[in-house]
């Protein structure tokens, strides 16, 4: 019984997490080519798709890390009399901060590579979101 509750919780959490992506895909479309748009797909379109997926995953990872920071702080606050819970809360906060540092480092490395390869014009080029929101 406990396993089924856990599965249902994870299933609905993932479904809720993915709902905006599914709505975006149905609305304006993640892929800007194909039979529906009367445009042949090129290699650049695949690259744009991968960048969009990367942006989404990077944002979700940041949200999860922020949630873990809050969870660790609440755990330390609510269970401050129990030394074991305080230790777990500190560990959660430390791991979330390490995760945020890794996320920031990944952003910097990928963006630097895109600039070095001439794919992007500078900081925020592909990752600013303007390209997908109708800007340059």
mmCIF file of N, CA and C in Angstrom:
data_model
loop_
_atom_site.group_PDB
_atom_site.id
_atom_site.type_symbol
_atom_site.label_atom_id
_atom_site.label_comp_id
_atom_site.label_asym_id
_atom_site.label_seq_id
_atom_site.Cartn_x
_atom_site.Cartn_y
_atom_site.Cartn_z
ATOM 1 N N UNK A 1 0.826 -1.198 0.000
ATOM 2 C CA UNK A 1 0.000 0.000 0.000
ATOM 3 C C UNK A 1 0.869 1.260 0.000
ATOM 4 N N UNK A 2 1.911 1.235 0.835
ATOM 5 C CA UNK A 2 2.786 2.409 0.916
ATOM 6 C C UNK A 2 3.480 2.657 -0.425
ATOM 7 N N UNK A 3 3.879 1.586 -1.106
ATOM 8 C CA UNK A 3 4.551 1.728 -2.392
ATOM 9 C C UNK A 3 3.640 2.349 -3.448
ATOM 10 N N UNK A 4 2.353 1.995 -3.421
ATOM 11 C CA UNK A 4 1.403 2.550 -4.381
ATOM 12 C C UNK A 4 1.167 4.038 -4.109
ATOM 13 N N UNK A 5 1.101 4.417 -2.841
ATOM 14 C CA UNK A 5 0.936 5.836 -2.495
ATOM 15 C C UNK A 5 2.144 6.633 -2.969
ATOM 16 N N UNK A 6 3.298 6.062 -2.756
ATOM 17 C CA UNK A 6 4.532 6.739 -3.157
ATOM 18 C C UNK A 6 4.574 6.893 -4.676
ATOM 19 N N UNK A 7 4.214 5.832 -5.401
ATOM 20 C CA UNK A 7 4.190 5.890 -6.851
ATOM 21 C C UNK A 7 3.210 6.962 -7.334
ATOM 22 N N UNK A 8 2.022 7.000 -6.743
ATOM 23 C CA UNK A 8 1.013 7.983 -7.144
ATOM 24 C C UNK A 8 1.500 9.400 -6.879
ATOM 25 N N UNK A 9 2.164 9.596 -5.752
ATOM 26 C CA UNK A 9 2.697 10.918 -5.414
ATOM 27 C C UNK A 9 3.731 11.356 -6.446
ATOM 28 N N UNK A 10 4.662 10.479 -6.772
ATOM 29 C CA UNK A 10 5.689 10.814 -7.753
ATOM 30 C C UNK A 10 5.083 11.020 -9.141
ATOM 31 N N UNK A 11 4.129 10.181 -9.503
ATOM 32 C CA UNK A 11 3.497 10.293 -10.807
ATOM 33 C C UNK A 11 2.813 11.649 -10.975
ATOM 34 N N UNK A 12 2.032 12.059 -9.983
ATOM 35 C CA UNK A 12 1.328 13.331 -10.097
ATOM 36 C C UNK A 12 2.275 14.521 -9.965
ATOM 37 N N UNK A 13 3.345 14.362 -9.216
ATOM 38 C CA UNK A 13 4.335 15.441 -9.133
ATOM 39 C C UNK A 13 5.015 15.638 -10.486
ATOM 40 N N UNK A 14 5.383 14.548 -11.138
ATOM 41 C CA UNK A 14 6.021 14.647 -12.451
ATOM 42 C C UNK A 14 5.033 15.180 -13.488
ATOM 43 N N UNK A 15 3.793 14.723 -13.418
ATOM 44 C CA UNK A 15 2.772 15.204 -14.345
ATOM 45 C C UNK A 15 2.555 16.711 -14.181
ATOM 46 N N UNK A 16 2.506 17.174 -12.935
ATOM 47 C CA UNK A 16 2.352 18.604 -12.666
ATOM 48 C C UNK A 16 3.570 19.380 -13.155
ATOM 49 N N UNK A 17 4.729 18.819 -12.989
ATOM 50 C CA UNK A 17 5.974 19.452 -13.393
ATOM 51 C C UNK A 17 6.052 19.562 -14.916
ATOM 52 N N UNK A 18 5.540 18.559 -15.622
ATOM 53 C CA UNK A 18 5.628 18.535 -17.074
ATOM 54 C C UNK A 18 4.478 19.258 -17.773
ATOM 55 N N UNK A 19 3.426 19.626 -17.059
ATOM 56 C CA UNK A 19 2.253 20.254 -17.671
ATOM 57 C C UNK A 19 2.593 21.518 -18.470
ATOM 58 N N UNK A 20 3.410 22.430 -17.952
ATOM 59 C CA UNK A 20 3.744 23.613 -18.757
ATOM 60 C C UNK A 20 4.468 23.271 -20.058
ATOM 61 N N UNK A 21 5.312 22.253 -20.024
ATOM 62 C CA UNK A 21 6.040 21.853 -21.226
ATOM 63 C C UNK A 21 5.071 21.303 -22.258
ATOM 64 N N UNK A 22 4.155 20.459 -21.806
ATOM 65 C CA UNK A 22 3.184 19.891 -22.735
ATOM 66 C C UNK A 22 2.291 20.974 -23.327
ATOM 67 N N UNK A 23 1.911 21.953 -22.515
ATOM 68 C CA UNK A 23 1.077 23.046 -23.008
ATOM 69 C C UNK A 23 1.844 23.894 -24.027
ATOM 70 N N UNK A 24 3.121 24.139 -23.764
ATOM 71 C CA UNK A 24 3.935 24.911 -24.692
ATOM 72 C C UNK A 24 4.107 24.154 -26.010
ATOM 73 N N UNK A 25 4.332 22.850 -25.904
ATOM 74 C CA UNK A 25 4.524 22.039 -27.104
ATOM 75 C C UNK A 25 3.259 22.022 -27.962
ATOM 76 N N UNK A 26 2.099 22.009 -27.321
ATOM 77 C CA UNK A 26 0.843 21.982 -28.075
ATOM 78 C C UNK A 26 0.518 23.356 -28.658
ATOM 79 N N UNK A 27 0.932 24.424 -27.982
ATOM 80 C CA UNK A 27 0.599 25.776 -28.425
ATOM 81 C C UNK A 27 1.464 26.238 -29.575
ATOM 82 N N UNK A 28 2.596 26.829 -29.262
ATOM 83 C CA UNK A 28 3.455 27.397 -30.296
ATOM 84 C C UNK A 28 4.390 26.360 -30.890
ATOM 85 N N UNK A 29 4.624 25.297 -30.181
ATOM 86 C CA UNK A 29 5.456 24.224 -30.706
ATOM 87 C C UNK A 29 6.903 24.356 -30.305
ATOM 88 N N UNK A 30 7.478 23.250 -29.927
ATOM 89 C CA UNK A 30 8.891 23.228 -29.586
ATOM 90 C C UNK A 30 9.711 23.172 -30.868
ATOM 91 N N UNK A 31 9.259 22.393 -31.814
ATOM 92 C CA UNK A 31 9.950 22.255 -33.090
ATOM 93 C C UNK A 31 9.326 23.242 -34.077
ATOM 94 N N UNK A 32 10.143 24.087 -34.648
ATOM 95 C CA UNK A 32 9.661 25.150 -35.533
ATOM 96 C C UNK A 32 9.706 24.750 -37.007
ATOM 97 N N UNK A 33 9.678 23.454 -37.272
ATOM 98 C CA UNK A 33 9.706 23.005 -38.656
ATOM 99 C C UNK A 33 8.854 21.750 -38.790
ATOM 100 N N UNK A 34 8.712 21.281 -40.007
ATOM 101 C CA UNK A 34 7.948 20.066 -40.237
ATOM 102 C C UNK A 34 6.720 20.322 -41.089
ATOM 103 N N UNK A 35 5.911 19.298 -41.293
ATOM 104 C CA UNK A 35 4.746 19.421 -42.171
ATOM 105 C C UNK A 35 3.724 20.454 -41.688
ATOM 106 N N UNK A 36 3.559 20.598 -40.381
ATOM 107 C CA UNK A 36 2.571 21.548 -39.874
ATOM 108 C C UNK A 36 2.980 22.998 -40.133
ATOM 109 N N UNK A 37 4.263 23.270 -40.160
ATOM 110 C CA UNK A 37 4.743 24.638 -40.386
ATOM 111 C C UNK A 37 5.137 24.866 -41.845
ATOM 112 N N UNK A 38 4.983 23.886 -42.700
ATOM 113 C CA UNK A 38 5.355 23.981 -44.114
ATOM 114 C C UNK A 38 6.804 24.424 -44.295
ATOM 115 N N UNK A 39 7.676 23.876 -43.477
ATOM 116 C CA UNK A 39 9.098 24.217 -43.541
ATOM 117 C C UNK A 39 9.895 22.941 -43.311
ATOM 118 N N UNK A 40 10.887 22.695 -44.149
ATOM 119 C CA UNK A 40 11.732 21.529 -43.965
ATOM 120 C C UNK A 40 12.648 21.725 -42.766
ATOM 121 N N UNK A 41 12.873 20.669 -42.026
ATOM 122 C CA UNK A 41 13.766 20.737 -40.865
ATOM 123 C C UNK A 41 15.221 20.705 -41.320
ATOM 124 N N UNK A 42 16.023 21.506 -40.665
ATOM 125 C CA UNK A 42 17.455 21.555 -40.939
ATOM 126 C C UNK A 42 18.199 21.192 -39.671
ATOM 127 N N UNK A 43 19.504 21.106 -39.762
ATOM 128 C CA UNK A 43 20.327 20.789 -38.596
ATOM 129 C C UNK A 43 20.200 21.877 -37.536
ATOM 130 N N UNK A 44 20.059 23.115 -37.977
ATOM 131 C CA UNK A 44 19.902 24.241 -37.053
ATOM 132 C C UNK A 44 18.644 24.073 -36.193
ATOM 133 N N UNK A 45 17.578 23.523 -36.772
ATOM 134 C CA UNK A 45 16.344 23.316 -36.020
ATOM 135 C C UNK A 45 16.538 22.283 -34.917
ATOM 136 N N UNK A 46 17.325 21.253 -35.185
ATOM 137 C CA UNK A 46 17.632 20.260 -34.161
ATOM 138 C C UNK A 46 18.433 20.905 -33.034
ATOM 139 N N UNK A 47 19.380 21.757 -33.407
ATOM 140 C CA UNK A 47 20.191 22.450 -32.411
ATOM 141 C C UNK A 47 19.315 23.365 -31.558
ATOM 142 N N UNK A 48 18.378 24.064 -32.183
ATOM 143 C CA UNK A 48 17.453 24.920 -31.429
ATOM 144 C C UNK A 48 16.605 24.096 -30.464
ATOM 145 N N UNK A 49 16.194 22.916 -30.881
ATOM 146 C CA UNK A 49 15.422 22.030 -30.011
ATOM 147 C C UNK A 49 16.250 21.607 -28.803
ATOM 148 N N UNK A 50 17.497 21.228 -29.030
ATOM 149 C CA UNK A 50 18.371 20.821 -27.928
ATOM 150 C C UNK A 50 18.626 21.971 -26.964
ATOM 151 N N UNK A 51 18.790 23.174 -27.485
ATOM 152 C CA UNK A 51 18.980 24.349 -26.629
ATOM 153 C C UNK A 51 17.734 24.597 -25.791
ATOM 154 N N UNK A 52 16.557 24.449 -26.390
ATOM 155 C CA UNK A 52 15.314 24.624 -25.647
ATOM 156 C C UNK A 52 15.172 23.606 -24.527
ATOM 157 N N UNK A 53 15.516 22.365 -24.815
ATOM 158 C CA UNK A 53 15.464 21.321 -23.784
ATOM 159 C C UNK A 53 16.471 21.620 -22.682
ATOM 160 N N UNK A 54 17.672 22.053 -23.062
ATOM 161 C CA UNK A 54 18.703 22.390 -22.084
ATOM 162 C C UNK A 54 18.235 23.537 -21.189
ATOM 163 N N UNK A 55 17.635 24.566 -21.789
ATOM 164 C CA UNK A 55 17.119 25.688 -20.990
ATOM 165 C C UNK A 55 16.085 25.218 -19.990
ATOM 166 N N UNK A 56 15.182 24.360 -20.429
ATOM 167 C CA UNK A 56 14.145 23.867 -19.541
ATOM 168 C C UNK A 56 14.751 23.070 -18.391
ATOM 169 N N UNK A 57 15.661 22.154 -18.700
ATOM 170 C CA UNK A 57 16.261 21.325 -17.656
ATOM 171 C C UNK A 57 17.096 22.148 -16.688
ATOM 172 N N UNK A 58 17.770 23.158 -17.203
ATOM 173 C CA UNK A 58 18.558 24.033 -16.341
ATOM 174 C C UNK A 58 17.660 24.798 -15.379
ATOM 175 N N UNK A 59 16.545 25.302 -15.880
ATOM 176 C CA UNK A 59 15.600 26.005 -15.020
ATOM 177 C C UNK A 59 14.973 25.092 -13.984
ATOM 178 N N UNK A 60 14.598 23.883 -14.388
ATOM 179 C CA UNK A 60 14.001 22.941 -13.445
ATOM 180 C C UNK A 60 15.004 22.524 -12.372
ATOM 181 N N UNK A 61 16.255 22.344 -12.756
ATOM 182 C CA UNK A 61 17.280 21.984 -11.777
ATOM 183 C C UNK A 61 17.456 23.109 -10.755
ATOM 184 N N UNK A 62 17.397 24.351 -11.203
ATOM 185 C CA UNK A 62 17.476 25.484 -10.282
ATOM 186 C C UNK A 62 16.291 25.524 -9.327
ATOM 187 N N UNK A 63 15.099 25.217 -9.832
ATOM 188 C CA UNK A 63 13.912 25.204 -8.984
ATOM 189 C C UNK A 63 14.003 24.101 -7.945
ATOM 190 N N UNK A 64 14.482 22.926 -8.350
ATOM 191 C CA UNK A 64 14.641 21.817 -7.408
ATOM 192 C C UNK A 64 15.670 22.173 -6.336
ATOM 193 N N UNK A 65 16.779 22.783 -6.738
ATOM 194 C CA UNK A 65 17.801 23.173 -5.763
ATOM 195 C C UNK A 65 17.255 24.213 -4.790
ATOM 196 N N UNK A 66 16.474 25.151 -5.278
ATOM 197 C CA UNK A 66 15.862 26.144 -4.395
ATOM 198 C C UNK A 66 14.888 25.479 -3.426
ATOM 199 N N UNK A 67 14.110 24.527 -3.935
ATOM 200 C CA UNK A 67 13.196 23.783 -3.067
ATOM 201 C C UNK A 67 13.938 23.019 -1.979
ATOM 202 N N UNK A 68 15.078 22.435 -2.334
ATOM 203 C CA UNK A 68 15.867 21.713 -1.342
ATOM 204 C C UNK A 68 16.477 22.656 -0.314
ATOM 205 N N UNK A 69 16.855 23.855 -0.740
ATOM 206 C CA UNK A 69 17.338 24.856 0.226
ATOM 207 C C UNK A 69 16.254 25.191 1.244
ATOM 208 N N UNK A 70 15.048 25.402 0.747
ATOM 209 C CA UNK A 70 13.928 25.717 1.639
ATOM 210 C C UNK A 70 13.629 24.532 2.551
ATOM 211 N N UNK A 71 13.638 23.321 1.989
ATOM 212 C CA UNK A 71 13.368 22.125 2.781
ATOM 213 C C UNK A 71 14.396 21.954 3.895
ATOM 214 N N UNK A 72 15.664 22.150 3.579
ATOM 215 C CA UNK A 72 16.714 22.036 4.597
ATOM 216 C C UNK A 72 16.555 23.079 5.692
ATOM 217 N N UNK A 73 16.199 24.304 5.315
ATOM 218 C CA UNK A 73 15.984 25.347 6.315
ATOM 219 C C UNK A 73 14.797 25.047 7.212
ATOM 220 N N UNK A 74 13.709 24.571 6.627
ATOM 221 C CA UNK A 74 12.531 24.217 7.421
ATOM 222 C C UNK A 74 12.848 23.048 8.334
ATOM 223 N N UNK A 75 13.585 22.084 7.832
ATOM 224 C CA UNK A 75 13.960 20.935 8.648
ATOM 225 C C UNK A 75 14.796 21.376 9.847
ATOM 226 N N UNK A 76 15.707 22.304 9.640
ATOM 227 C CA UNK A 76 16.523 22.801 10.749
ATOM 228 C C UNK A 76 15.680 23.616 11.728
ATOM 229 N N UNK A 77 14.735 24.377 11.209
ATOM 230 C CA UNK A 77 13.911 25.238 12.052
ATOM 231 C C UNK A 77 12.926 24.435 12.898
ATOM 232 N N UNK A 78 12.241 23.485 12.277
ATOM 233 C CA UNK A 78 11.206 22.740 12.982
ATOM 234 C C UNK A 78 11.767 21.727 13.970
ATOM 235 N N UNK A 79 12.890 21.134 13.640
ATOM 236 C CA UNK A 79 13.457 20.090 14.491
ATOM 237 C C UNK A 79 14.757 20.550 15.150
ATOM 238 N N UNK A 80 14.796 21.789 15.588
ATOM 239 C CA UNK A 80 16.035 22.348 16.131
ATOM 240 C C UNK A 80 16.456 21.706 17.447
ATOM 241 N N UNK A 81 15.531 21.011 18.125
ATOM 242 C CA UNK A 81 15.903 20.355 19.388
ATOM 243 C C UNK A 81 16.587 19.024 19.144
ATOM 244 N N UNK A 82 16.359 18.411 17.994
ATOM 245 C CA UNK A 82 16.966 17.127 17.678
ATOM 246 C C UNK A 82 18.227 17.359 16.848
ATOM 247 N N UNK A 83 19.356 17.001 17.410
ATOM 248 C CA UNK A 83 20.637 17.259 16.755
ATOM 249 C C UNK A 83 20.759 16.520 15.420
ATOM 250 N N UNK A 84 20.165 15.335 15.316
ATOM 251 C CA UNK A 84 20.229 14.565 14.071
ATOM 252 C C UNK A 84 19.501 15.276 12.923
ATOM 253 N N UNK A 85 18.338 15.860 13.209
ATOM 254 C CA UNK A 85 17.599 16.584 12.169
ATOM 255 C C UNK A 85 18.316 17.869 11.760
ATOM 256 N N UNK A 86 18.941 18.518 12.726
ATOM 257 C CA UNK A 86 19.712 19.729 12.404
ATOM 258 C C UNK A 86 20.876 19.356 11.491
ATOM 259 N N UNK A 87 21.521 18.232 11.784
ATOM 260 C CA UNK A 87 22.639 17.773 10.957
ATOM 261 C C UNK A 87 22.162 17.438 9.542
ATOM 262 N N UNK A 88 20.996 16.773 9.433
ATOM 263 C CA UNK A 88 20.426 16.449 8.120
ATOM 264 C C UNK A 88 20.045 17.722 7.358
ATOM 265 N N UNK A 89 19.487 18.700 8.072
ATOM 266 C CA UNK A 89 19.122 19.967 7.434
ATOM 267 C C UNK A 89 20.336 20.688 6.882
ATOM 268 N N UNK A 90 21.421 20.718 7.660
ATOM 269 C CA UNK A 90 22.654 21.345 7.195
ATOM 270 C C UNK A 90 23.212 20.611 5.979
ATOM 271 N N UNK A 91 23.126 19.279 6.018
ATOM 272 C CA UNK A 91 23.606 18.490 4.889
ATOM 273 C C UNK A 91 22.773 18.766 3.633
ATOM 274 N N UNK A 92 21.463 18.886 3.795
ATOM 275 C CA UNK A 92 20.589 19.179 2.657
ATOM 276 C C UNK A 92 20.917 20.543 2.062
ATOM 277 N N UNK A 93 21.116 21.532 2.930
ATOM 278 C CA UNK A 93 21.449 22.882 2.454
ATOM 279 C C UNK A 93 22.798 22.880 1.743
ATOM 280 N N UNK A 94 23.778 22.179 2.304
ATOM 281 C CA UNK A 94 25.100 22.111 1.677
ATOM 282 C C UNK A 94 25.011 21.461 0.298
ATOM 283 N N UNK A 95 24.267 20.354 0.201
ATOM 284 C CA UNK A 95 24.131 19.677 -1.079
ATOM 285 C C UNK A 95 23.374 20.532 -2.090
ATOM 286 N N UNK A 96 22.377 21.283 -1.645
ATOM 287 C CA UNK A 96 21.637 22.162 -2.554
ATOM 288 C C UNK A 96 22.535 23.290 -3.067
ATOM 289 N N UNK A 97 23.372 23.830 -2.201
ATOM 290 C CA UNK A 97 24.299 24.884 -2.636
ATOM 291 C C UNK A 97 25.331 24.344 -3.618
ATOM 292 N N UNK A 98 25.794 23.126 -3.393
ATOM 293 C CA UNK A 98 26.714 22.500 -4.343
ATOM 294 C C UNK A 98 26.007 22.288 -5.679
ATOM 295 N N UNK A 99 24.752 21.863 -5.626
ATOM 296 C CA UNK A 99 23.967 21.693 -6.847
ATOM 297 C C UNK A 99 23.795 22.994 -7.609
ATOM 298 N N UNK A 100 23.511 24.080 -6.886
ATOM 299 C CA UNK A 100 23.393 25.391 -7.543
ATOM 300 C C UNK A 100 24.708 25.814 -8.185
ATOM 301 N N UNK A 101 25.824 25.521 -7.509
ATOM 302 C CA UNK A 101 27.132 25.860 -8.076
ATOM 303 C C UNK A 101 27.391 25.060 -9.353
ATOM 304 N N UNK A 102 27.007 23.778 -9.354
ATOM 305 C CA UNK A 102 27.178 22.942 -10.550
ATOM 306 C C UNK A 102 26.309 23.462 -11.695
ATOM 307 N N UNK A 103 25.075 23.861 -11.372
ATOM 308 C CA UNK A 103 24.169 24.400 -12.392
ATOM 309 C C UNK A 103 24.752 25.671 -13.002
ATOM 310 N N UNK A 104 25.245 26.567 -12.154
ATOM 311 C CA UNK A 104 25.848 27.809 -12.641
ATOM 312 C C UNK A 104 27.081 27.525 -13.485
ATOM 313 N N UNK A 105 27.908 26.588 -13.041
ATOM 314 C CA UNK A 105 29.105 26.225 -13.788
ATOM 315 C C UNK A 105 28.750 25.616 -15.146
ATOM 316 N N UNK A 106 27.720 24.777 -15.183
ATOM 317 C CA UNK A 106 27.285 24.189 -16.453
ATOM 318 C C UNK A 106 26.812 25.272 -17.409
ATOM 319 N N UNK A 107 26.060 26.238 -16.906
ATOM 320 C CA UNK A 107 25.600 27.347 -17.740
ATOM 321 C C UNK A 107 26.779 28.128 -18.313
ATOM 322 N N UNK A 108 27.738 28.435 -17.456
ATOM 323 C CA UNK A 108 28.899 29.215 -17.887
ATOM 324 C C UNK A 108 29.711 28.450 -18.936
ATOM 325 N N UNK A 109 29.940 27.155 -18.698
ATOM 326 C CA UNK A 109 30.749 26.359 -19.627
ATOM 327 C C UNK A 109 30.058 26.234 -20.984
ATOM 328 N N UNK A 110 28.779 25.891 -20.993
ATOM 329 C CA UNK A 110 28.073 25.711 -22.267
ATOM 330 C C UNK A 110 27.978 27.037 -23.011
ATOM 331 N N UNK A 111 27.679 28.123 -22.317
ATOM 332 C CA UNK A 111 27.575 29.416 -22.979
ATOM 333 C C UNK A 111 28.934 29.865 -23.526
ATOM 334 N N UNK A 112 30.005 29.610 -22.776
ATOM 335 C CA UNK A 112 31.340 29.958 -23.248
ATOM 336 C C UNK A 112 31.706 29.157 -24.494
ATOM 337 N N UNK A 113 31.356 27.861 -24.513
ATOM 338 C CA UNK A 113 31.619 27.047 -25.697
ATOM 339 C C UNK A 113 30.834 27.540 -26.904
ATOM 340 N N UNK A 114 29.595 27.938 -26.683
ATOM 341 C CA UNK A 114 28.794 28.449 -27.806
ATOM 342 C C UNK A 114 29.388 29.738 -28.370
ATOM 343 N N UNK A 115 29.895 30.599 -27.496
ATOM 344 C CA UNK A 115 30.534 31.833 -27.971
ATOM 345 C C UNK A 115 31.829 31.498 -28.699
ATOM 346 N N UNK A 116 32.621 30.570 -28.144
ATOM 347 C CA UNK A 116 33.897 30.201 -28.764
ATOM 348 C C UNK A 116 33.694 29.543 -30.124
ATOM 349 N N UNK A 117 32.621 28.785 -30.273
ATOM 350 C CA UNK A 117 32.344 28.125 -31.547
ATOM 351 C C UNK A 117 31.643 29.038 -32.549
ATOM 352 N N UNK A 118 31.279 30.236 -32.109
ATOM 353 C CA UNK A 118 30.631 31.186 -32.995
ATOM 354 C C UNK A 118 29.142 30.966 -33.170
ATOM 355 N N UNK A 119 28.548 30.149 -32.325
ATOM 356 C CA UNK A 119 27.117 29.890 -32.420
ATOM 357 C C UNK A 119 26.334 31.027 -31.779
ATOM 358 N N UNK A 120 26.897 31.631 -30.745
ATOM 359 C CA UNK A 120 26.225 32.693 -30.001
ATOM 360 C C UNK A 120 27.047 33.978 -30.084
ATOM 361 N N UNK A 121 26.372 35.116 -29.926
ATOM 362 C CA UNK A 121 27.057 36.403 -30.021
ATOM 363 C C UNK A 121 27.684 36.846 -28.708
ATOM 364 N N UNK A 122 27.240 36.318 -27.614
ATOM 365 C CA UNK A 122 27.772 36.726 -26.331
ATOM 366 C C UNK A 122 26.937 36.171 -25.197
ATOM 367 N N UNK A 123 27.178 36.681 -23.992
ATOM 368 C CA UNK A 123 26.452 36.169 -22.836
ATOM 369 C C UNK A 123 24.942 36.264 -23.033
ATOM 370 N N UNK A 124 24.279 35.168 -22.794
ATOM 371 C CA UNK A 124 22.825 35.145 -22.903
ATOM 372 C C UNK A 124 22.322 34.931 -24.309
ATOM 373 N N UNK A 125 23.209 34.733 -25.270
ATOM 374 C CA UNK A 125 22.803 34.585 -26.658
ATOM 375 C C UNK A 125 21.655 33.610 -26.840
ATOM 376 N N UNK A 126 21.940 32.346 -26.829
ATOM 377 C CA UNK A 126 20.893 31.339 -26.976
ATOM 378 C C UNK A 126 20.096 31.178 -25.699
ATOM 379 N N UNK A 127 20.700 31.463 -24.569
ATOM 380 C CA UNK A 127 20.065 31.167 -23.295
ATOM 381 C C UNK A 127 19.273 32.323 -22.712
ATOM 382 N N UNK A 128 19.181 33.437 -23.419
ATOM 383 C CA UNK A 128 18.417 34.567 -22.884
ATOM 384 C C UNK A 128 16.924 34.343 -22.999
ATOM 385 N N UNK A 129 16.509 33.449 -23.882
ATOM 386 C CA UNK A 129 15.086 33.195 -24.080
ATOM 387 C C UNK A 129 14.463 34.085 -25.136
ATOM 388 N N UNK A 130 15.158 35.148 -25.547
ATOM 389 C CA UNK A 130 14.598 36.082 -26.525
ATOM 390 C C UNK A 130 14.363 35.406 -27.861
ATOM 391 N N UNK A 131 15.225 34.465 -28.219
ATOM 392 C CA UNK A 131 15.077 33.775 -29.493
ATOM 393 C C UNK A 131 13.768 32.986 -29.551
ATOM 394 N N UNK A 132 13.389 32.427 -28.417
ATOM 395 C CA UNK A 132 12.188 31.607 -28.373
ATOM 396 C C UNK A 132 10.951 32.434 -28.071
ATOM 397 N N UNK A 133 11.140 33.677 -27.677
ATOM 398 C CA UNK A 133 10.001 34.546 -27.387
ATOM 399 C C UNK A 133 9.744 35.524 -28.530
ATOM 400 N N UNK A 134 10.374 35.318 -29.660
ATOM 401 C CA UNK A 134 10.114 36.144 -30.835
ATOM 402 C C UNK A 134 11.131 37.244 -31.041
ATOM 403 N N UNK A 135 12.172 37.322 -30.209
ATOM 404 C CA UNK A 135 13.185 38.364 -30.383
ATOM 405 C C UNK A 135 14.217 37.937 -31.405
ATOM 406 N N UNK A 136 15.424 38.534 -31.340
ATOM 407 C CA UNK A 136 16.521 38.211 -32.270
ATOM 408 C C UNK A 136 16.951 36.784 -32.133
#
